[in-house]
Short mmCIF file of C-alpha atoms in Angstrom, two decimals:
data_model
loop_
_atom_site.label_atom_id
_atom_site.label_comp_id
_atom_site.label_asym_id
_atom_site.label_seq_id
_atom_site.Cartn_x
_atom_site.Cartn_y
_atom_site.Cartn_z
CA MET A 289 0.00 0.00 0.00
CA ARG A 290 1.14 3.53 -0.78
CA PHE A 291 0.52 4.51 2.86
CA HIS A 292 3.21 2.17 4.12
CA GLN A 293 5.63 3.04 1.34
CA ASP A 294 5.27 6.73 2.13
CA ARG A 295 5.80 6.07 5.80
CA GLU A 296 9.21 4.69 4.91
CA GLN A 297 9.89 7.81 2.82
CA LEU A 298 8.50 10.32 5.34
CA GLU A 299 11.74 12.27 5.76
CA ARG A 300 12.14 12.70 2.00
CA ILE A 301 8.50 13.71 1.63
CA LEU A 302 8.78 16.38 4.31
CA ASP A 303 12.09 17.58 2.88
CA ALA A 304 10.39 18.01 -0.49
CA ALA A 305 7.53 19.93 1.11
CA HIS A 306 10.02 22.03 3.07
CA ASN A 307 11.93 22.91 -0.11
CA ALA A 308 8.70 23.76 -1.92
CA ALA A 309 7.63 26.04 0.93
CA LEU A 310 10.98 27.83 1.05
CA GLN A 311 11.01 28.39 -2.70
CA PHE A 312 7.52 29.87 -2.53
CA LEU A 313 8.24 32.04 0.51
CA HIS A 314 11.51 33.35 -0.93
CA SER A 315 9.63 34.29 -4.11
CA LEU A 316 7.08 36.48 -2.31
CA ALA A 317 9.11 39.69 -2.50
CA GLU A 318 8.97 39.57 -6.31
CA ARG A 319 6.07 37.22 -6.97
CA PRO A 320 2.98 38.80 -8.58
CA ALA A 321 0.73 39.95 -5.76
CA GLY A 322 -2.31 38.46 -7.50
CA HIS A 323 -3.13 36.08 -10.31
CA THR A 324 -6.26 35.63 -12.41
CA PRO A 325 -6.54 31.83 -12.74
CA GLU A 326 -6.53 30.26 -16.17
CA PRO A 327 -8.82 27.26 -16.79
CA LEU A 328 -7.07 23.91 -16.45
CA PRO A 329 -8.19 20.36 -17.29
CA PRO A 330 -9.73 18.60 -14.28
CA ASP A 331 -7.79 16.03 -12.30
CA ALA A 332 -8.70 12.37 -12.55
CA LEU A 333 -8.67 10.19 -9.44
CA PRO A 334 -5.71 7.79 -9.88
CA GLU A 335 -6.48 4.12 -9.43
CA GLU A 336 -3.28 3.17 -7.62
CA GLY A 337 -2.22 6.54 -6.29
CA LEU A 338 0.90 8.55 -7.13
CA GLY A 339 2.57 8.52 -3.72
CA ALA A 340 3.18 11.69 -1.73
CA GLN A 341 6.30 12.95 -3.50
CA GLU A 342 4.83 12.59 -6.99
CA ALA A 343 1.51 14.11 -5.82
CA LEU A 344 3.43 17.13 -4.51
CA ALA A 345 5.40 17.39 -7.75
CA CYS A 346 2.17 17.12 -9.74
CA PHE A 347 0.56 19.92 -7.74
CA ARG A 348 3.54 22.19 -8.22
CA ARG A 349 3.70 21.58 -11.96
CA LYS A 350 0.02 22.19 -12.52
CA TYR A 351 -1.11 24.71 -9.92
CA GLU A 352 1.69 26.47 -8.05
CA ALA A 353 2.44 29.10 -10.70
CA GLN A 354 -1.13 30.40 -10.46
CA LEU A 355 -1.12 30.91 -6.68
CA SER A 356 -1.28 34.54 -5.58
CA GLY A 357 1.28 36.32 -3.46
CA SER A 358 -1.34 36.97 -0.78
CA ALA A 359 1.13 36.12 1.98
CA GLY A 360 3.54 38.73 0.65
CA PRO A 361 4.23 42.43 1.21
CA ARG A 362 2.21 43.99 -1.64
CA TYR A 363 -1.12 42.23 -1.23
CA LEU A 364 -3.50 44.84 0.19
CA GLY A 365 -6.79 43.04 -0.44
CA PHE A 366 -9.25 41.64 2.10
CA VAL A 367 -7.20 42.90 5.11
CA THR A 368 -4.95 39.88 4.84
CA GLY A 369 -1.75 39.67 6.84
CA GLY A 370 1.00 37.21 6.08
CA SER A 371 2.38 34.64 8.49
CA THR A 372 5.23 35.66 10.73
CA PRO A 373 8.08 33.13 10.81
CA ALA A 374 7.04 32.05 14.30
CA ALA A 375 3.39 31.64 13.30
CA LEU A 376 4.40 29.62 10.25
CA ALA A 377 6.52 27.28 12.37
CA GLY A 378 3.62 26.88 14.77
CA ASP A 379 1.20 26.10 11.97
CA TRP A 380 3.48 23.42 10.53
CA LEU A 381 3.58 21.80 13.96
CA VAL A 382 -0.21 21.97 14.27
CA SER A 383 -0.52 19.47 11.43
CA SER A 384 2.27 17.30 12.82
CA TYR A 385 0.84 17.23 16.35
CA ASP A 386 -2.72 16.77 14.98
CA GLN A 387 -4.41 17.44 18.32
CA ASN A 388 -8.19 17.58 18.66
CA VAL A 389 -8.56 20.61 20.93
CA SER A 390 -12.02 19.94 22.26
CA ASN A 391 -11.61 18.04 25.55
CA ASP A 392 -9.27 18.89 28.40
CA GLY A 393 -8.80 15.28 29.40
CA ASP A 394 -6.05 13.87 27.20
CA SER A 395 -3.83 16.71 25.94
CA ILE A 396 -2.12 19.87 27.17
CA ALA A 397 -3.21 21.55 23.91
CA THR A 398 -6.39 22.93 25.49
CA THR A 399 -4.25 24.55 28.20
CA VAL A 400 -2.16 26.20 25.48
CA GLU A 401 -5.32 27.61 23.94
CA ARG A 402 -6.47 29.02 27.27
CA GLU A 403 -3.03 30.50 27.88
CA THR A 404 -3.02 32.04 24.41
CA LEU A 405 -6.39 33.64 25.07
CA ALA A 406 -4.94 35.12 28.26
CA LEU A 407 -2.00 36.55 26.28
CA LEU A 408 -4.44 38.13 23.85
CA ARG A 409 -6.52 39.60 26.67
CA THR A 410 -3.34 41.29 27.85
CA LEU A 411 -2.48 42.52 24.35
CA PHE A 412 -5.98 43.96 23.88
CA ALA A 413 -6.21 45.29 27.47
CA LEU A 414 -9.39 43.29 28.10
CA SER A 415 -10.58 42.79 31.65
CA ASP A 416 -10.44 39.36 33.26
CA ASP A 417 -14.21 38.89 33.09
CA PHE A 418 -13.87 38.23 29.35
CA ASP A 419 -13.37 34.62 28.32
CA GLY A 420 -12.83 33.42 24.82
CA VAL A 421 -12.24 30.69 22.30
CA PHE A 422 -10.60 30.24 18.90
CA VAL A 423 -12.81 29.60 15.88
CA SER A 424 -12.14 29.36 12.16
CA GLY A 425 -12.49 33.04 11.28
CA ALA A 426 -14.37 36.31 11.76
CA THR A 427 -17.62 34.99 10.27
CA GLN A 428 -17.71 32.09 12.71
CA ALA A 429 -16.68 34.43 15.53
CA ASN A 430 -19.55 36.81 14.76
CA LEU A 431 -21.93 33.86 14.51
CA VAL A 432 -20.91 32.64 17.98
CA ALA A 433 -21.22 36.15 19.43
CA LEU A 434 -24.65 36.76 17.92
CA ALA A 435 -25.89 33.30 18.94
CA THR A 436 -24.92 34.18 22.50
CA ALA A 437 -26.65 37.55 22.18
CA ARG A 438 -29.76 35.80 20.81
CA GLN A 439 -29.75 33.48 23.84
CA TRP A 440 -29.55 36.50 26.15
CA ALA A 441 -32.32 38.36 24.32
CA PHE A 442 -34.86 35.53 24.32
CA GLN A 443 -34.11 34.53 27.89
CA ARG A 444 -35.07 38.07 28.86
CA LEU A 445 -38.42 37.27 27.23
CA GLY A 446 -38.71 34.05 29.23
CA HIS A 447 -37.73 31.71 26.41
CA ASP A 448 -34.74 29.39 25.87
CA PRO A 449 -34.05 29.26 22.12
CA SER A 450 -31.22 26.75 22.52
CA GLU A 451 -33.75 24.18 23.73
CA GLU A 452 -37.06 25.36 22.31
CA GLY A 453 -36.11 27.01 19.02
CA LEU A 454 -37.41 30.25 17.53
CA TRP A 455 -40.96 29.24 16.65
CA ASN A 456 -43.48 32.07 17.06
CA MET A 457 -40.93 34.28 18.76
CA PRO A 458 -40.70 38.04 18.07
CA ARG A 459 -37.89 39.53 16.00
CA ILE A 460 -34.99 40.91 18.00
CA PRO A 461 -33.88 44.25 16.49
CA VAL A 462 -30.21 44.53 15.56
CA PHE A 463 -28.96 48.11 15.25
CA GLY A 464 -25.91 49.07 13.22
CA CYS A 465 -24.55 51.69 10.87
CA VAL A 466 -22.34 49.70 8.47
CA PRO A 467 -22.31 46.10 9.74
CA HIS A 468 -19.84 43.80 8.00
CA ALA A 469 -21.19 41.22 5.56
CA SER A 470 -20.27 38.46 8.02
CA ILE A 471 -22.75 39.92 10.51
CA LEU A 472 -25.56 39.61 7.97
CA LYS A 473 -24.44 36.10 7.09
CA ALA A 474 -24.44 35.09 10.75
CA LEU A 475 -27.95 36.50 11.27
CA SER A 476 -29.14 34.46 8.30
CA ILE A 477 -27.60 31.26 9.66
CA LEU A 478 -29.06 31.90 13.11
CA GLY A 479 -32.60 32.23 11.82
CA MET A 480 -32.80 35.86 12.89
CA GLY A 481 -32.59 37.03 9.29
CA ARG A 482 -30.64 39.71 7.50
CA LYS A 483 -33.69 41.95 7.72
CA ALA A 484 -33.34 41.98 11.50
CA VAL A 485 -30.77 44.75 10.97
CA GLU A 486 -32.20 48.23 11.42
CA TYR A 487 -29.73 50.67 9.89
CA VAL A 488 -28.94 53.64 12.08
CA PRO A 489 -27.68 56.85 10.41
CA CYS A 490 -23.94 57.41 10.41
CA LEU A 491 -22.26 60.55 11.61
CA PRO A 492 -21.73 63.11 8.82
CA ARG A 493 -18.86 62.09 6.50
CA ARG A 494 -18.13 59.15 8.79
CA GLN A 495 -18.67 55.39 8.80
CA ALA A 496 -19.63 55.46 12.47
CA ILE A 497 -22.98 55.31 14.26
CA ASP A 498 -24.66 58.59 15.17
CA PRO A 499 -25.17 58.08 18.95
CA ALA A 500 -28.15 60.46 19.05
CA ALA A 501 -29.92 58.47 16.33
CA LEU A 502 -29.13 55.22 18.13
CA ALA A 503 -30.52 56.61 21.40
CA GLN A 504 -33.81 57.36 19.64
CA ARG A 505 -34.01 53.84 18.23
CA LEU A 506 -33.22 52.22 21.57
CA ALA A 507 -35.73 54.40 23.39
CA ALA A 508 -38.39 53.29 20.90
CA THR A 509 -37.90 49.62 21.86
CA GLY A 510 -39.61 50.32 25.17
CA GLY A 511 -37.05 48.34 27.14
CA LYS A 512 -37.34 45.19 25.03
CA PRO A 513 -34.07 43.38 24.23
CA ALA A 514 -32.00 44.66 21.32
CA ILE A 515 -28.51 44.09 19.94
CA VAL A 516 -26.17 46.90 18.90
CA ILE A 517 -23.38 46.16 16.40
CA ALA A 518 -20.37 48.46 16.75
CA SER A 519 -17.29 48.62 14.54
CA ALA A 520 -13.73 48.85 15.78
CA GLY A 521 -12.14 49.39 12.39
CA GLU A 522 -14.88 49.72 9.78
CA VAL A 523 -13.89 47.74 6.71
CA ASN A 524 -13.84 50.53 4.10
CA THR A 525 -12.18 53.35 6.02
CA GLY A 526 -10.93 51.92 9.33
CA ASP A 527 -13.33 54.20 11.22
CA PHE A 528 -14.29 53.47 14.84
CA ASP A 529 -17.61 53.85 16.58
CA ASP A 530 -17.59 55.79 19.84
CA LEU A 531 -17.57 52.63 21.94
CA GLU A 532 -17.72 54.45 25.26
CA THR A 533 -20.87 56.35 24.31
CA LEU A 534 -22.49 53.29 22.72
CA ALA A 535 -21.74 51.21 25.81
CA SER A 536 -23.39 53.85 27.99
CA LEU A 537 -26.48 53.85 25.77
CA CYS A 538 -26.66 50.04 25.85
CA GLN A 539 -26.45 50.06 29.64
CA THR A 540 -29.17 52.73 29.86
CA TYR A 541 -31.58 50.90 27.56
CA GLY A 542 -30.62 47.33 28.42
CA ALA A 543 -29.18 46.37 25.02
CA TRP A 544 -26.38 43.96 24.13
CA LEU A 545 -23.26 45.58 22.71
CA HIS A 546 -21.28 43.54 20.20
CA VAL A 547 -17.98 44.97 18.91
CA ASP A 548 -16.71 43.71 15.57
CA GLY A 549 -12.98 44.36 15.90
CA ALA A 550 -11.75 42.14 13.07
CA PHE A 551 -8.61 44.23 12.62
CA GLY A 552 -9.25 47.43 14.61
CA LEU A 553 -8.95 45.63 17.93
CA PHE A 554 -5.19 45.67 17.36
CA ALA A 555 -5.21 49.44 17.83
CA ALA A 556 -4.94 48.47 21.50
CA CYS A 557 -1.31 47.48 20.84
CA ASP A 558 -0.26 51.06 20.08
CA PRO A 559 -0.51 53.66 22.87
CA SER A 560 -1.02 56.40 20.28
CA ARG A 561 -4.18 54.69 19.00
CA SER A 562 -5.52 52.75 21.98
CA HIS A 563 -7.90 55.63 22.81
CA LEU A 564 -9.97 54.50 19.82
CA LEU A 565 -11.06 51.52 21.93
CA ARG A 566 -12.08 53.46 25.02
CA GLY A 567 -15.18 51.76 26.42
CA LEU A 568 -14.35 48.35 24.94
CA ASN A 569 -14.45 46.58 28.29
CA ALA A 570 -18.14 47.44 28.66
CA ALA A 571 -19.00 45.38 25.56
CA ASP A 572 -20.86 42.10 25.91
CA SER A 573 -19.04 40.35 23.06
CA ILE A 574 -15.99 41.14 20.94
CA THR A 575 -14.63 39.45 17.83
CA THR A 576 -11.36 39.70 15.94
CA ASP A 577 -9.34 37.87 13.31
CA GLY A 578 -5.90 36.34 13.76
CA HIS A 579 -5.10 36.20 10.04
CA LYS A 580 -5.19 39.99 9.88
CA TRP A 581 -2.90 42.02 12.14
CA LEU A 582 -1.77 39.07 14.26
CA ASN A 583 -0.25 37.69 11.03
CA VAL A 584 -1.01 34.03 11.59
CA PRO A 585 -2.27 31.70 8.82
CA TYR A 586 -5.93 31.60 7.84
CA ASP A 587 -8.31 29.63 10.10
CA SER A 588 -7.91 31.84 13.15
CA GLY A 589 -10.86 33.82 14.50
CA LEU A 590 -11.49 34.87 18.10
CA ILE A 591 -14.61 35.50 20.15
CA PHE A 592 -14.49 37.04 23.63
CA THR A 593 -17.54 37.48 25.85
CA ARG A 594 -18.46 38.35 29.41
CA HIS A 595 -21.34 35.86 29.19
CA VAL A 596 -19.63 32.54 28.60
CA ALA A 597 -22.36 30.63 30.49
CA LEU A 598 -24.89 31.76 27.88
CA GLN A 599 -22.45 30.84 25.11
CA GLU A 600 -22.14 27.35 26.53
CA GLN A 601 -25.92 26.97 26.71
CA VAL A 602 -26.02 27.43 22.95
CA PHE A 603 -23.04 25.29 21.96
CA LYS A 604 -22.92 22.54 24.57
CA ALA A 605 -22.50 19.05 23.17
CA VAL A 606 -23.76 16.23 25.39
CA ALA A 607 -22.74 12.64 24.69
CA ALA A 608 -21.41 9.84 26.84
CA TYR A 609 -18.10 9.68 24.97
CA LEU A 610 -17.50 13.43 25.30
CA GLY A 611 -17.52 13.54 29.08
CA ALA A 612 -18.94 16.38 31.14
CA GLY A 613 -15.97 18.67 31.75
CA PRO A 614 -15.72 22.44 31.10
CA ASP A 615 -14.34 21.74 27.65
CA LEU A 616 -13.85 24.24 24.84
CA LEU A 617 -16.11 22.32 22.46
CA HIS A 618 -19.05 23.74 24.45
CA ARG A 619 -18.14 27.23 23.22
CA THR A 620 -18.06 26.75 19.45
CA PRO A 621 -20.09 25.17 16.62
CA GLU A 622 -17.29 22.62 16.19
CA ASN A 623 -16.76 19.49 18.26
CA SER A 624 -13.55 18.53 16.50
CA ARG A 625 -11.16 21.48 16.61
CA ARG A 626 -7.62 21.77 15.26
CA PHE A 627 -4.85 23.22 17.43
CA ARG A 628 -5.26 26.66 15.84
CA ALA A 629 -4.09 28.50 18.96
CA LEU A 630 -0.48 27.31 18.54
CA PRO A 631 0.54 29.72 15.73
CA ALA A 632 -0.90 32.58 17.79
CA TRP A 633 0.96 31.46 20.92
CA MET A 634 4.20 31.16 18.93
CA THR A 635 4.00 34.61 17.37
CA LEU A 636 2.93 36.34 20.59
CA MET A 637 5.78 34.76 22.51
CA ALA A 638 8.27 35.40 19.70
CA TYR A 639 7.56 39.11 19.15
CA GLY A 640 5.74 40.29 22.27
CA ARG A 641 3.83 43.47 22.93
CA SER A 642 6.54 45.73 21.46
CA GLY A 643 6.64 43.74 18.23
CA TYR A 644 2.92 44.20 17.64
CA GLN A 645 3.04 47.83 18.68
CA ALA A 646 5.69 48.39 16.00
CA LEU A 647 3.71 46.41 13.41
CA VAL A 648 0.53 48.44 13.98
CA ALA A 649 2.45 51.73 13.89
CA GLN A 650 4.29 50.72 10.71
CA SER A 651 1.09 49.65 8.93
CA CYS A 652 -0.63 52.91 9.82
CA LEU A 653 2.39 54.92 8.64
CA PHE A 654 2.35 53.12 5.29
CA ALA A 655 -1.38 53.85 4.96
CA GLN A 656 -0.69 57.53 5.64
CA THR A 657 2.04 57.51 2.97
CA LEU A 658 -0.27 56.00 0.38
CA GLY A 659 -3.07 58.37 1.40
CA GLN A 660 -0.81 61.39 0.92
CA SER A 661 0.21 60.10 -2.51
CA ILE A 662 -3.46 59.68 -3.47
CA GLU A 663 -4.22 63.25 -2.40
CA GLN A 664 -1.35 64.60 -4.51
CA SER A 665 -2.24 62.58 -7.61
CA THR A 666 -4.22 63.99 -10.51
CA HIS A 667 -5.69 60.54 -11.21
CA PHE A 668 -7.22 59.69 -7.82
CA GLU A 669 -9.24 61.19 -5.00
CA LEU A 670 -9.09 60.22 -1.35
CA LEU A 671 -12.63 59.47 -0.17
CA ALA A 672 -12.06 59.38 3.59
CA PRO A 673 -9.35 60.44 6.01
CA VAL A 674 -6.78 57.75 6.76
CA SER A 675 -7.45 57.07 10.42
CA LEU A 676 -5.81 53.68 10.81
CA ASN A 677 -4.48 51.22 8.21
CA ILE A 678 -7.14 51.48 5.48
CA VAL A 679 -6.96 53.80 2.47
CA CYS A 680 -10.28 54.35 0.67
CA PHE A 681 -9.99 56.15 -2.66
CA ALA A 682 -11.30 56.28 -6.21
CA LEU A 683 -10.25 57.03 -9.74
CA ARG A 684 -11.47 60.47 -10.78
CA LYS A 685 -14.49 60.54 -13.10
CA THR A 686 -14.76 56.80 -13.65
CA ASP A 687 -17.56 54.27 -13.29
CA ALA A 688 -17.56 50.80 -11.73
CA ASP A 689 -16.57 49.13 -15.02
CA GLN A 690 -13.51 51.35 -15.44
CA ARG A 691 -12.57 50.82 -11.81
CA ASP A 692 -12.76 47.06 -12.25
CA ARG A 693 -10.65 47.21 -15.40
CA PHE A 694 -8.13 49.30 -13.48
CA LEU A 695 -7.95 46.71 -10.69
CA GLU A 696 -7.55 43.90 -13.21
CA ALA A 697 -4.75 45.84 -14.91
CA LEU A 698 -3.05 46.21 -11.53
CA LYS A 699 -3.31 42.47 -10.98
CA ARG A 700 -1.75 41.76 -14.37
CA ASP A 701 1.02 44.25 -13.57
CA GLY A 702 1.70 42.12 -10.48
CA GLU A 703 2.88 44.85 -8.13
CA VAL A 704 -0.17 45.20 -5.92
CA VAL A 705 -3.62 43.72 -5.30
CA LEU A 706 -6.45 45.96 -4.08
CA THR A 707 -10.16 45.27 -3.60
CA PRO A 708 -13.21 47.10 -4.97
CA THR A 709 -15.82 48.62 -2.70
CA LEU A 710 -18.55 51.25 -2.60
CA PHE A 711 -18.27 54.41 -0.54
CA ALA A 712 -21.26 56.76 -0.29
CA GLY A 713 -22.59 55.11 -3.45
CA LYS A 714 -19.38 55.76 -5.39
CA PRO A 715 -17.31 52.96 -6.98
CA ALA A 716 -14.22 52.94 -4.80
CA ILE A 717 -11.01 51.08 -4.05
CA ARG A 718 -9.67 49.89 -0.72
CA ALA A 719 -6.09 49.23 0.36
CA ALA A 720 -5.39 47.52 3.69
CA PHE A 721 -1.93 47.43 5.29
CA VAL A 722 -1.40 44.63 7.83
CA ASN A 723 1.49 42.48 6.58
CA TRP A 724 4.59 42.32 8.77
CA SER A 725 6.93 42.07 5.74
CA THR A 726 5.83 45.22 3.89
CA THR A 727 8.63 47.79 3.50
CA GLU A 728 8.89 51.44 2.43
CA ARG A 729 10.19 50.22 -0.92
CA ASP A 730 7.09 48.07 -1.36
CA VAL A 731 4.88 51.10 -0.75
CA GLN A 732 6.78 53.08 -3.38
CA ARG A 733 6.39 50.23 -5.86
CA MET A 734 2.63 50.21 -5.18
CA ILE A 735 2.35 53.96 -5.74
CA GLU A 736 4.22 53.71 -9.04
CA ALA A 737 1.98 50.83 -10.11
CA LEU A 738 -1.15 52.84 -9.30
CA GLU A 739 0.04 55.72 -11.46
CA ARG A 740 0.90 53.36 -14.35
CA GLY A 741 -2.50 51.71 -14.12
CA ALA A 742 -4.32 55.04 -13.99
CA LEU A 743 -2.48 56.29 -17.07
CA GLN A 744 -3.40 53.09 -18.90
CA ILE A 745 -7.10 53.46 -18.05
CA THR A 746 -7.05 57.16 -18.99
CA PHE A 747 -5.40 56.35 -22.33
CA HIS A 748 -7.92 53.62 -23.20
CA THR A 749 -10.87 55.77 -22.07
CA THR A 750 -9.69 58.71 -24.19
CA ASN A 751 -9.16 56.51 -27.25
CA SER A 752 -12.56 54.86 -26.90
CA ARG A 753 -14.24 58.27 -26.73
CA GLU A 754 -12.40 59.40 -29.86
CA ASP A 755 -13.42 56.22 -31.65
#
């Protein structure tokens, strides 16, 4: 059997994988930041199997060239960090150790997860009454947070949805200004519905909730349970809600405050920006993403709450073989859980508070540099002040089709990947700095690529009008 043959060749197989990884990682500085995939013939399931080394070689021949440089320094799409060297080493070991981090009984891995959560509480300056758990990403984290909030809301109405379901129950209003798409997805999954969101006006020229408008909405609930969604780092501009004021309103009107801090929570690392999170400790639930500013591989979301007993009512899993301990599986939708805390533990221990303070400051400085270049350019306009690590801008006098052609031209150029968005109804572009390996030279290369791409679009647009 191929299994047994590969066991005898394990060292060679891992050496081949190691060499492949190093070649890819060393290429990131010059590798195209993005790649539009070309269609390829489908794979056929081999009858006898190729063996691990030939399967790896086959993958590299067929697919590797079309992988993006998303782990590299000039990928500014989707708020994606890379993997620090320590996080990468940790992630390799996760697969080797292959621990199921659900029960406390037979592995120290669950202790490592709890210790990692404590390290993160320190990094984010969260009080000790917050407890947490690792999940697969921000969408799952928001789902867990909102499921816990749903449990709280219906219990206030004398109903236990975790046991009795949602049949014939009233809609719980969810108030937000610009909730992330993952919030809407989570509400759909939870049976609360995307239409549960009642959009509150934003502050003028901001992507932040108008507290006065929210106060009116909360007052109109008549003391019935409601959920408020706040942003710590809004996805298009990096804007922050006034968490302190929102927390006070939620306490006054008896609402649940959920803070979506997918990347903005890391502002806590930098003393010059930590004031943006004033009031955070009064939240009921908080979510963030490890694959963003923590710079660990994908599959790393975090949910913190001050109501872990409610969380465990929703997610408890009862079976004779699972035991009855205070296990982490009772806090997440998953029973089987990979050891995803290890890369986070490795990178936190390797680089410490000062390392992440420097990373946040550097990312924000690079965003400011790009923002200043956008303001000085004749081809672009800056749509919002650069308040953190996000730059939101647009091509002047272009529509969505031209913007998309511009972004595709940038991808073909290979120097930078950006993502499209809408801002105040205008086709816009978003750049997000979070990668530990980005340098000043990378930023200059991006700026030059933007100008080249804009000239190309202008040239084609002018010619098409003349034609």
